[in-house]
CSV table of C-alpha atoms and ligand atoms in Angstrom, one decimal:
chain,number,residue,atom,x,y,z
Z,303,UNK,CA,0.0,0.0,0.0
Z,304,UNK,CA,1.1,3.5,-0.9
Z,305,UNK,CA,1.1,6.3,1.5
Z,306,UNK,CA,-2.3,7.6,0.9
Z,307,UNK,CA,-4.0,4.0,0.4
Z,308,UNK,CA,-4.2,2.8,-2.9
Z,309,UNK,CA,-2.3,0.4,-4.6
Z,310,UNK,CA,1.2,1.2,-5.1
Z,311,UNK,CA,2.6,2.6,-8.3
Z,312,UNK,CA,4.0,0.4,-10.9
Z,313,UNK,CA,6.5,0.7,-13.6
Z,314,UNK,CA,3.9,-0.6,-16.0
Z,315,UNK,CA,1.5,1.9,-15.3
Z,316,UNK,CA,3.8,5.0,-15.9
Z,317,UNK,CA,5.4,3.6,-19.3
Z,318,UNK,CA,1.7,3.2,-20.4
Z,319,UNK,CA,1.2,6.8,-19.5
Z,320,UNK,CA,4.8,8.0,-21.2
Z,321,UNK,CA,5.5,6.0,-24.4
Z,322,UNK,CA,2.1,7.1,-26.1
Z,323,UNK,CA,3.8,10.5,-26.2
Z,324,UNK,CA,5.0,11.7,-29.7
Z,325,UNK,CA,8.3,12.8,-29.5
Z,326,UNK,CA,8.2,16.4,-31.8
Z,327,UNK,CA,11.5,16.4,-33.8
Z,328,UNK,CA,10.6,12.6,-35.4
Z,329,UNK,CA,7.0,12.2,-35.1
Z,330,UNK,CA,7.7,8.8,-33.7
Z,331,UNK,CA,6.7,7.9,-29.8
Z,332,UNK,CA,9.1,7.8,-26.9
Z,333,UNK,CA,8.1,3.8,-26.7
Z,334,UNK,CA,8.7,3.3,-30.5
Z,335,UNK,CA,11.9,5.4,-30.3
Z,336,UNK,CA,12.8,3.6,-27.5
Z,337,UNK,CA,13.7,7.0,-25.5
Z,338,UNK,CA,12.1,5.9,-21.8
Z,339,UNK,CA,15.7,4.7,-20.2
Z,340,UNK,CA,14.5,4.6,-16.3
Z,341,UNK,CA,11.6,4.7,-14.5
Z,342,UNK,CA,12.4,4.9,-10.3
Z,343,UNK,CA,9.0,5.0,-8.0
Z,344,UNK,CA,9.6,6.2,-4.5
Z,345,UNK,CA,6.2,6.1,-3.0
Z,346,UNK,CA,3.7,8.9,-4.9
Z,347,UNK,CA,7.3,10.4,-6.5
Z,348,UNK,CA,8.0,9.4,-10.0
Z,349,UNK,CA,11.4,9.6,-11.7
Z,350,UNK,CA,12.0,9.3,-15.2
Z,351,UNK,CA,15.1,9.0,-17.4
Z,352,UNK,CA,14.6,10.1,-21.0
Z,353,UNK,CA,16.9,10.0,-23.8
Z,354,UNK,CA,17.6,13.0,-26.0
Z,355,UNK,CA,18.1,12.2,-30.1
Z,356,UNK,CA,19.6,15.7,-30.9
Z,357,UNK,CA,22.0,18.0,-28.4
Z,358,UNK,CA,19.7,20.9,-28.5
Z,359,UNK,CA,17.4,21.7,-26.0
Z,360,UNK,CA,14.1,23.4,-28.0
Z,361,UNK,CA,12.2,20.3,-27.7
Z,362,UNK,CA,12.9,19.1,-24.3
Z,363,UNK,CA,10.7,21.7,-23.1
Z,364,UNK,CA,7.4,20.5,-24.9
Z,365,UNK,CA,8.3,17.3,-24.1
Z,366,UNK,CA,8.9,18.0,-20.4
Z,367,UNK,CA,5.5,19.2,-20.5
Z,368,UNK,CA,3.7,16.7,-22.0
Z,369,UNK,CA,5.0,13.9,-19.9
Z,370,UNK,CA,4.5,15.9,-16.3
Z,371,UNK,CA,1.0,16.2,-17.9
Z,372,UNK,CA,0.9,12.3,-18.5
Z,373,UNK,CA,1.8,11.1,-15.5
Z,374,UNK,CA,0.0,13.4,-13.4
Z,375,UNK,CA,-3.3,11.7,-14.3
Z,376,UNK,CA,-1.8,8.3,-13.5
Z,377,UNK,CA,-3.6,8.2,-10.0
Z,378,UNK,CA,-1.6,8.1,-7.1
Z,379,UNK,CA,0.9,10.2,-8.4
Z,380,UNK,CA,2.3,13.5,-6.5
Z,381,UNK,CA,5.6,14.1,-7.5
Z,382,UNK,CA,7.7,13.8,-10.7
Z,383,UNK,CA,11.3,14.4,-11.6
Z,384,UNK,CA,12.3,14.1,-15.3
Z,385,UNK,CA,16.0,14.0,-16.0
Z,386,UNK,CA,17.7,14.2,-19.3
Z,387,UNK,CA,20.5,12.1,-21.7
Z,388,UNK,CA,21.6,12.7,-25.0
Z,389,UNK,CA,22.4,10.1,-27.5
Z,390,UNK,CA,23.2,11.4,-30.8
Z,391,UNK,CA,22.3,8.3,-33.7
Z,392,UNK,CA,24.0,7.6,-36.4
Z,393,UNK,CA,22.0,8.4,-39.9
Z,394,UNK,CA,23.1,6.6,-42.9
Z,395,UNK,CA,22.8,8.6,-45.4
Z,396,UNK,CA,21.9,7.7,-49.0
Z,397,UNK,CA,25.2,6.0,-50.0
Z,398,UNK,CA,25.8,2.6,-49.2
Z,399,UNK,CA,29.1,2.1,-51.3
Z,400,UNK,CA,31.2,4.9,-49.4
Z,401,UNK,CA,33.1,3.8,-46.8
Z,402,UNK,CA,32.2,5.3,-43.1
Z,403,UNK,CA,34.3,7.2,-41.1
Z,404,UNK,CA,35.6,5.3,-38.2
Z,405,UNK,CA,33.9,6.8,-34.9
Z,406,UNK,CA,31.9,9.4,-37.2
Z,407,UNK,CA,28.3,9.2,-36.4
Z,408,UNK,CA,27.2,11.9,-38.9
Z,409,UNK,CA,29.3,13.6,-41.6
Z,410,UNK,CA,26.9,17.1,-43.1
Z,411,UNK,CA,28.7,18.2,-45.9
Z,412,UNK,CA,28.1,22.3,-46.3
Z,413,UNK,CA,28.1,22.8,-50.6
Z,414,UNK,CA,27.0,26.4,-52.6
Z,415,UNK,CA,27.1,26.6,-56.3
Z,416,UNK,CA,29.8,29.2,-56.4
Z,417,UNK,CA,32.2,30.9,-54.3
Z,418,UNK,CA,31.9,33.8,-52.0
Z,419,UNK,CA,28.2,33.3,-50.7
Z,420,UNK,CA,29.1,32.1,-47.1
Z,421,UNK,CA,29.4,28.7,-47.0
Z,422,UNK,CA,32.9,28.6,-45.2
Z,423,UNK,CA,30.9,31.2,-42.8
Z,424,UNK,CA,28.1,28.7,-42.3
Z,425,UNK,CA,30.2,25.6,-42.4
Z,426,UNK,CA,32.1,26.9,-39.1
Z,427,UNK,CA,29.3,28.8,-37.4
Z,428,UNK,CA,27.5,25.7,-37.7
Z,429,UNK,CA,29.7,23.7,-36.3
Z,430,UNK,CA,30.4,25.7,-33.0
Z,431,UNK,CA,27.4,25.7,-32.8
Z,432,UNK,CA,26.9,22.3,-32.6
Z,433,UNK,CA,30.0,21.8,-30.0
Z,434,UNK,CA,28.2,24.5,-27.7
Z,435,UNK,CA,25.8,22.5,-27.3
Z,436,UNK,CA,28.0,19.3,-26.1
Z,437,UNK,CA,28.1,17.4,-28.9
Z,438,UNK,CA,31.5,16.4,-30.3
Z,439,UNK,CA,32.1,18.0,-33.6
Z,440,UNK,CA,35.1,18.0,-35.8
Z,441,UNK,CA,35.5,20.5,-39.2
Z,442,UNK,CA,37.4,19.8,-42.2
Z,443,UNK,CA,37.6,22.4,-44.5
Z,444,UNK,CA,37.9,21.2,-48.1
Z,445,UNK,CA,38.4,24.4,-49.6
Z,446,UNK,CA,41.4,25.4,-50.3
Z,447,UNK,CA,40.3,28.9,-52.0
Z,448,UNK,CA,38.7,30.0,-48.5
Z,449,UNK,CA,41.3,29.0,-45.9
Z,450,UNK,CA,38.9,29.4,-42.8
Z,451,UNK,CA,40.3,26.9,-40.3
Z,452,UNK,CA,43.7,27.6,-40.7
Z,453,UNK,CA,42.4,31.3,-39.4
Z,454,UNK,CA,40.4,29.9,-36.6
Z,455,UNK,CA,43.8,28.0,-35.3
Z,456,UNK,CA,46.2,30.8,-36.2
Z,457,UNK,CA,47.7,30.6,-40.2
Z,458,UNK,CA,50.9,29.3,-39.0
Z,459,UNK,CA,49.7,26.3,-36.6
Z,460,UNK,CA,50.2,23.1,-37.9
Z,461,UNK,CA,48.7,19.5,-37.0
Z,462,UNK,CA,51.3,16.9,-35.7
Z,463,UNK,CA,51.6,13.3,-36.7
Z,464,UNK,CA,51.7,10.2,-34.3
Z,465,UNK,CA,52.1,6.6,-35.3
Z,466,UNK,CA,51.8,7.8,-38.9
Z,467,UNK,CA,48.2,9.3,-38.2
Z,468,UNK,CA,47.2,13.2,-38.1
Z,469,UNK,CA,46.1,14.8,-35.1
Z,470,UNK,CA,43.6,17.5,-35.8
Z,471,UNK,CA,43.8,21.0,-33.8
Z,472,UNK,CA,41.0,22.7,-31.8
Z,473,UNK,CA,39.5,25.3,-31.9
Z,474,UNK,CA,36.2,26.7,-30.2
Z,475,UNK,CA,35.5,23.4,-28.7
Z,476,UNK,CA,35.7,21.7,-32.7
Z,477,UNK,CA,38.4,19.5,-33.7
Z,478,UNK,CA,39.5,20.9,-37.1
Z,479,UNK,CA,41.6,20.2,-40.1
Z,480,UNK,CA,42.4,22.2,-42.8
Z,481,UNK,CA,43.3,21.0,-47.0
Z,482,UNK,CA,45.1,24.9,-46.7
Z,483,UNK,CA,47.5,23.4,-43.8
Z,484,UNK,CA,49.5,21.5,-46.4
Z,485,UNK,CA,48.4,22.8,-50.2
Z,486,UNK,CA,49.6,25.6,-51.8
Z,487,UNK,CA,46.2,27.5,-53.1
Z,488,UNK,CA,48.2,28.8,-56.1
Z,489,UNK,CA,49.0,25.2,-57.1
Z,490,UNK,CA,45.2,24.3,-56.6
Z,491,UNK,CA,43.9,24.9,-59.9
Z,492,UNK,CA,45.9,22.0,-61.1
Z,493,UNK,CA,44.0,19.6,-58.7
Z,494,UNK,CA,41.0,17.0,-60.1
Z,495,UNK,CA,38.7,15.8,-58.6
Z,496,UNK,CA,39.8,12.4,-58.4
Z,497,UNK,CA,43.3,13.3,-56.9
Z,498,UNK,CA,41.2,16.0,-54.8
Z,499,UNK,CA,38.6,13.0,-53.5
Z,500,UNK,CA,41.9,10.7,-52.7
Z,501,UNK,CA,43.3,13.5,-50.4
Z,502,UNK,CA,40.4,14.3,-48.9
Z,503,UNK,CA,39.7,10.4,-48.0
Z,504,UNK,CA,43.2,10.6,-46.7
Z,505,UNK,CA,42.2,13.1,-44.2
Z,506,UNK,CA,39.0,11.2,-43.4
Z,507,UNK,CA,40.5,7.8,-42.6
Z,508,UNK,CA,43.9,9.2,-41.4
Z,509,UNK,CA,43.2,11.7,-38.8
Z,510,UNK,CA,42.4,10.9,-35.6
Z,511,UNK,CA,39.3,12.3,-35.0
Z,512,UNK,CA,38.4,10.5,-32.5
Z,513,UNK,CA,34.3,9.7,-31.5
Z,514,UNK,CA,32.4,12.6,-33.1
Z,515,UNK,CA,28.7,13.1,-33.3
Z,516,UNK,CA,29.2,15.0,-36.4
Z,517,UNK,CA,31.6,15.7,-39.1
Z,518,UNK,CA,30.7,19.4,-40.6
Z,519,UNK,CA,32.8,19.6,-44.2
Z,520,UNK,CA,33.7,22.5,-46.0
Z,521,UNK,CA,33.5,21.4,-49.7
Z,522,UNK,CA,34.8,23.7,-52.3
Z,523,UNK,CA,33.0,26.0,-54.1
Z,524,UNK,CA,30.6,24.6,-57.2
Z,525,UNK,CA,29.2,21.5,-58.7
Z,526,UNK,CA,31.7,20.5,-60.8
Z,527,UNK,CA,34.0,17.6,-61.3
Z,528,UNK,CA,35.7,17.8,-57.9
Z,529,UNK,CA,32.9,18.3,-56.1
Z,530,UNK,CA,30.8,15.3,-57.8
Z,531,UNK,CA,33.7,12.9,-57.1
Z,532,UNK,CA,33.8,13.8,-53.6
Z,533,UNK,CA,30.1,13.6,-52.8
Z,534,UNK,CA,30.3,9.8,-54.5
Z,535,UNK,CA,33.5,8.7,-52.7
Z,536,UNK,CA,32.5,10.3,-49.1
Z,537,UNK,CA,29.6,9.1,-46.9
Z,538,UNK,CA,27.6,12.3,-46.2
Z,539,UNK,CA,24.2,11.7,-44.0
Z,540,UNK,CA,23.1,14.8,-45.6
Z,541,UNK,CA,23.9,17.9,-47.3
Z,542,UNK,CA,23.4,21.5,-46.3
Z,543,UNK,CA,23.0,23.8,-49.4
Z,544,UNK,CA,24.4,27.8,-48.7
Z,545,UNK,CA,23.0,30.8,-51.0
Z,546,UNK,CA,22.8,33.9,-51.0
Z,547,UNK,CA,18.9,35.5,-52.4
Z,548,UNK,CA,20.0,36.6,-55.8
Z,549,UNK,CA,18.8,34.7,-58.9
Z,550,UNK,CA,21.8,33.7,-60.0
Z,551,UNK,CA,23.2,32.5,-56.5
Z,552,UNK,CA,19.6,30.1,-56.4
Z,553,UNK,CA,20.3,28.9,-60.1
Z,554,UNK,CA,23.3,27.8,-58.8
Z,555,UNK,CA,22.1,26.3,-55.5
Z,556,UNK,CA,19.8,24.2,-57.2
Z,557,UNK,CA,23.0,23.0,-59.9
Z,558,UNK,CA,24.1,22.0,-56.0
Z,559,UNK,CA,20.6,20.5,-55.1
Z,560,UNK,CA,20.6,18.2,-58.5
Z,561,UNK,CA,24.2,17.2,-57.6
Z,562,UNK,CA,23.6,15.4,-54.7
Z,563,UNK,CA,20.3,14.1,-55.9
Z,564,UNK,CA,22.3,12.6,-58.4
Z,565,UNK,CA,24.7,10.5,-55.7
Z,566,UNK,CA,21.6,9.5,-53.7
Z,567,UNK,CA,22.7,11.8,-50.9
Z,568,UNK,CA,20.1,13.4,-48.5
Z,569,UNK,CA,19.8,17.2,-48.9
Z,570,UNK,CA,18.9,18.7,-45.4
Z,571,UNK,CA,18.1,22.2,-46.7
Z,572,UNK,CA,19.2,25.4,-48.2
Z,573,UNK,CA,20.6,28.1,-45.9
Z,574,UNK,CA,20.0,31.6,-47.6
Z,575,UNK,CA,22.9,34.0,-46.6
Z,576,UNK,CA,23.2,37.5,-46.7
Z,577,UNK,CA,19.7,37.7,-46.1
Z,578,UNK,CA,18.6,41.3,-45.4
Z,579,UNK,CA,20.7,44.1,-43.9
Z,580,UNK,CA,19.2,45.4,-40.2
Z,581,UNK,CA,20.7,48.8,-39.7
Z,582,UNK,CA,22.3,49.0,-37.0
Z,583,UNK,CA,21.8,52.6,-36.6
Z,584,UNK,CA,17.4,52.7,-37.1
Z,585,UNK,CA,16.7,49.1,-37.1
Z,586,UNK,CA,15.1,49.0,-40.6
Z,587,UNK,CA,15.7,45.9,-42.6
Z,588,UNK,CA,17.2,46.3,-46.1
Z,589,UNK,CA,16.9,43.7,-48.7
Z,590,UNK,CA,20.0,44.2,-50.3
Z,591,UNK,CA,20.0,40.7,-52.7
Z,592,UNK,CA,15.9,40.3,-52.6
Z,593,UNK,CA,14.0,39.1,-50.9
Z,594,UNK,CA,12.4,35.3,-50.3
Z,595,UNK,CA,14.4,33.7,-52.8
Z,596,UNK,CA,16.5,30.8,-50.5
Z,597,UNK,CA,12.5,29.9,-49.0
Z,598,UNK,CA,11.0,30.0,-53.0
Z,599,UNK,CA,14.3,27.8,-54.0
Z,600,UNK,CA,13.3,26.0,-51.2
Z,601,UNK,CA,9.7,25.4,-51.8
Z,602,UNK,CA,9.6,24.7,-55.5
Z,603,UNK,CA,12.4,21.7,-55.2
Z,604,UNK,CA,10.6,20.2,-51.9
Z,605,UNK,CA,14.1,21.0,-49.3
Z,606,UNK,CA,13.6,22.9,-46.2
Z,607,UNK,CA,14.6,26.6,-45.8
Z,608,UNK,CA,17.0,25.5,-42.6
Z,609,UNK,CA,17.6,29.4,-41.9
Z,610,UNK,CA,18.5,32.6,-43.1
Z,611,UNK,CA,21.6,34.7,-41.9
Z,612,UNK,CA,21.4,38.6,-42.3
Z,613,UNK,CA,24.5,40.6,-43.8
Z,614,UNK,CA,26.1,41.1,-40.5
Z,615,UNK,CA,29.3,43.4,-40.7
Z,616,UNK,CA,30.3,41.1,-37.2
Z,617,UNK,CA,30.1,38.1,-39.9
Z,618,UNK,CA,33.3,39.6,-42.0
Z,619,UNK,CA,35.3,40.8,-39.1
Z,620,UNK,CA,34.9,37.2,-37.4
Z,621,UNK,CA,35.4,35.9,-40.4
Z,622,UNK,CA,38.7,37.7,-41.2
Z,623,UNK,CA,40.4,36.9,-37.6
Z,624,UNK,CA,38.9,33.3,-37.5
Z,625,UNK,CA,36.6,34.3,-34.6
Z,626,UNK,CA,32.9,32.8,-35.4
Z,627,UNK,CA,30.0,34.7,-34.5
Z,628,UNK,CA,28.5,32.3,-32.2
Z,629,UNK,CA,31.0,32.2,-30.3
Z,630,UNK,CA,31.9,35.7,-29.9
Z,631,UNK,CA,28.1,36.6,-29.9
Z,632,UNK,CA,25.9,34.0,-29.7
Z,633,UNK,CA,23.4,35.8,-28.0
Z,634,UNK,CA,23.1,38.4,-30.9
Z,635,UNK,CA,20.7,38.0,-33.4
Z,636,UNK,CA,23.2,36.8,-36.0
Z,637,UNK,CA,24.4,34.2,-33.0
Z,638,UNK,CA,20.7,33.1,-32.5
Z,639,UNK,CA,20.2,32.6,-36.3
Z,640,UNK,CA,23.2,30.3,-36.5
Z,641,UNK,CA,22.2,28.6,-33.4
Z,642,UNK,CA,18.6,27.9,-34.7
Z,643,UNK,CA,20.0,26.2,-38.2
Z,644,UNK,CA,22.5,24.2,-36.3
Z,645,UNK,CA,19.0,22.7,-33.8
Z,646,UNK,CA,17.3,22.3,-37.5
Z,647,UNK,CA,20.5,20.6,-38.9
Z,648,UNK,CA,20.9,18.2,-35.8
Z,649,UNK,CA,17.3,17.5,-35.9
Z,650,UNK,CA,17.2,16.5,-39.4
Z,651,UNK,CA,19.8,14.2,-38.8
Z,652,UNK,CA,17.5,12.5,-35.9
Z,653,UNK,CA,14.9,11.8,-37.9
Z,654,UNK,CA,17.2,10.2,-40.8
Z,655,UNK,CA,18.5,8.0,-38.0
Z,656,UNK,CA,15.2,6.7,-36.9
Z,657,UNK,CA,14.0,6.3,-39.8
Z,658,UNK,CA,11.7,3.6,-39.5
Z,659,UNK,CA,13.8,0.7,-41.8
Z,660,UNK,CA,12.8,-0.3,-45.3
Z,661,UNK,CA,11.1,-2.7,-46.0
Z,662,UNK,CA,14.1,-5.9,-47.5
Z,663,UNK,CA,14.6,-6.4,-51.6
Z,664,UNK,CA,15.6,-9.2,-50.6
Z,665,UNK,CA,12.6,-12.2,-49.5
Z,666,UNK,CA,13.9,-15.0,-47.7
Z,667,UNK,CA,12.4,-18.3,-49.7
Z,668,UNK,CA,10.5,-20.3,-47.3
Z,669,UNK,CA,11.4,-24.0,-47.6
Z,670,UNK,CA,9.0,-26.8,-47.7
F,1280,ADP,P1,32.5,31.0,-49.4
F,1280,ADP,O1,32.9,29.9,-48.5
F,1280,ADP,O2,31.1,30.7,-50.0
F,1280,ADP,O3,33.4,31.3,-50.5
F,1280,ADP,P2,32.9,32.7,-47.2
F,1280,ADP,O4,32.3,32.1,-46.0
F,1280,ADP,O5,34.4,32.6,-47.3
F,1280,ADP,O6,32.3,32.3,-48.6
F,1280,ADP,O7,32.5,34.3,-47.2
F,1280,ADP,C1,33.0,35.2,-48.1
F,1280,ADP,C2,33.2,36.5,-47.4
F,1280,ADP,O8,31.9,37.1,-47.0
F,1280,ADP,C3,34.0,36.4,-46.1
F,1280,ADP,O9,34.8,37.6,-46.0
F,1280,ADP,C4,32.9,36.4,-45.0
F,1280,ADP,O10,33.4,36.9,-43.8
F,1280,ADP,C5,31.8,37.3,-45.6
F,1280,ADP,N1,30.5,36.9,-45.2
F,1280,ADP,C6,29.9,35.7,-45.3
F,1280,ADP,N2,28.6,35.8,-44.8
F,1280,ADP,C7,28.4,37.0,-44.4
F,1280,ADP,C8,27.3,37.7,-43.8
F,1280,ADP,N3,26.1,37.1,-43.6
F,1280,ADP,N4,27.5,39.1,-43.6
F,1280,ADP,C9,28.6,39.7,-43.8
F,1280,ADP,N5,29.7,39.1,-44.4
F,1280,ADP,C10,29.6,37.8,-44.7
């Protein structure tokens, strides 16, 4: 007998209460997803364990609610504690024939069309983002025309080798490496893709990267032969696609889009950048490059619109001294923008990974 009476409170009861609740990001329930990891009854007081699928913490809020909801009409029940894990899934991705990166869970390749829309910007906003959060991120930046990582680490700063294996630099929380730490970008022209995709593997399979959640790569610039051989040979979960709002930016961005159809490779979204100019001075908003392009883009090939990042003169200056935005002001609205793609990026990802299974090609015979 519990302390007012009744019968005492069972497990069963309180997991009949809690799985039937849909988890938001996935649309799936925590008892299909697996996410209730402890129940502990104490009398009337109920504690439950419940497993995260994405670091961020927009969802754990609704979620929080609906199960205190739950398991208050269980009867019996006065008191309940709900306390929080995160296990970030592995997703696939489209590719089957690329070999995975040992201890990578997720590898988001960040691709534009053409160079100089912000897609080195996003790639490393993105992932401090991401690290802030507590998830273990590494960054390898592909692009040698763009040298971003070597300015995060200092242009000088080199990675050292043990037992014939790389080990990458931090910065911000992020392991990075950088192509620009040993190519020359005036010999870079040269490169093909092939050669390009071999190196690149190289840094994949021989860096130490350790257990990461997520792998955020900086591809080079454009749709070409480089990049096609790179998206075929690497196993990317899913593809974030950077704009800016101007036609020709979009034409390209859906060159990008068609690309990675092509290879069978998820595309997560497009990211329009350079989205609107707030003066700093009145607050009006200036649409510089248009208006509503990225989210048109977005809604005519069937991607999501993952975010939009304003022209942000902070942006350039972080930019140029290899100090991120979200880490220098991740309460700013620039910061907040970043922040809100990395939660959609990392959520995307949790849904590929629970996917529910296809159903086999292959039918086992029955015999007899
Ligand atoms: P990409 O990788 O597409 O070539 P970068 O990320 O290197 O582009 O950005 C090109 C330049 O534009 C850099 O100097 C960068 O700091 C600046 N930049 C990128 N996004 C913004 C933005 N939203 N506001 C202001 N400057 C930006």
């Amino acid at each position: 007998m519990s302390s007012n009476g009744s019968a005492p409170l069972t497990k069963e009861q309180i997991l009949a209460a809690v799985e039937p609740i849909v988890e938001p990001t996935t649309n799936q329930t925590l008892g299909e997803l697996k996410l209730v990891k402890d129940v502990i009854i104490g009398g009337n007081a109920v504690q439950l364990k419940i497993e995260m699928l994405s670091p961020m913490n927009a969802t754990k809020e609704r979620l929080e609610r609906d199960i205190r909801a739950a398991v208050a009409q269980v009867s019996g029940v006065r008191e309940v504690t709900v306390t929080w894990t995160t296990r970030i899934r592995a997703s696939g991705g489209g590719r089957t024939d690329a070999q995975p990166i040992q201890g990578v869970k997720n590898t988001i390749a960040v691709a534009s069309g053409k160079g100089g829309v912000g897609k080195s910007t996003v790639a490393v906003n993105l992932a401090v983002a991401l690290a802030q959060e507590g998830a273990k991120v590494g960054l390898l930046d592909t692009d040698v025309y763009g040298p971003s990582v070597p300015l995060m680490v200092g242009e000088n700063a080199k990675p050292l080798m043990r037992n014939n294996k790389i080990i990458p630099l931090e910065a911000h929380g992020v392991k990075v490496m950088s192509i620009g730490f040993i190519l020359d970008p005036q010999k870079a022209l040269i490169w093909r893709g092939p050669l390009v995709a071999q190196l690149i593997n190289q840094f994949l399979n021989d860096v130490t990267w350790g257990d990461l959640d997520y792998l955020v790569l900086d591809l080079p610039p454009g749709t070409g032969d480089v990049q096609l051989t790179l998206v075929q040979k690497i196993p990317i979960s899913g593809a974030v696609i950077v704009t800016t709002p101007q036609e020709v930016a979009l034409a390209d961005a859906v060159k990008g889009l068609k690309m990675f159809e092509e290879v069978k490779t998820p595309v997560l979204g497009i990211v329009e950048n350079m989205s609107g100019f707030i003066c700093p001075g009145c607050g009006e908003r200036y649409d510089i490059f248009g208006a509503g392009g990225g989210k048109r883009t977005a809604e005519e090939h069937g991607v999501e619109l993952l975010g939009q990042i304003p022209i942000e003169p902070g942006i350039r200056e972080g930019g140029d001294t290899g100090k991120p935005m979200v880490a220098t002001a991740p309460d700013s609205v620039t910061g907040q923008a970043f922040h809100h793609l990395a939660e959609r990026v990392a959520n995307k990802l949790a849904v590929e990974a629970v996917r529910k299974p296809r159903k086999p090609t292959i039918m086992l015979k029955t015999v007899g």
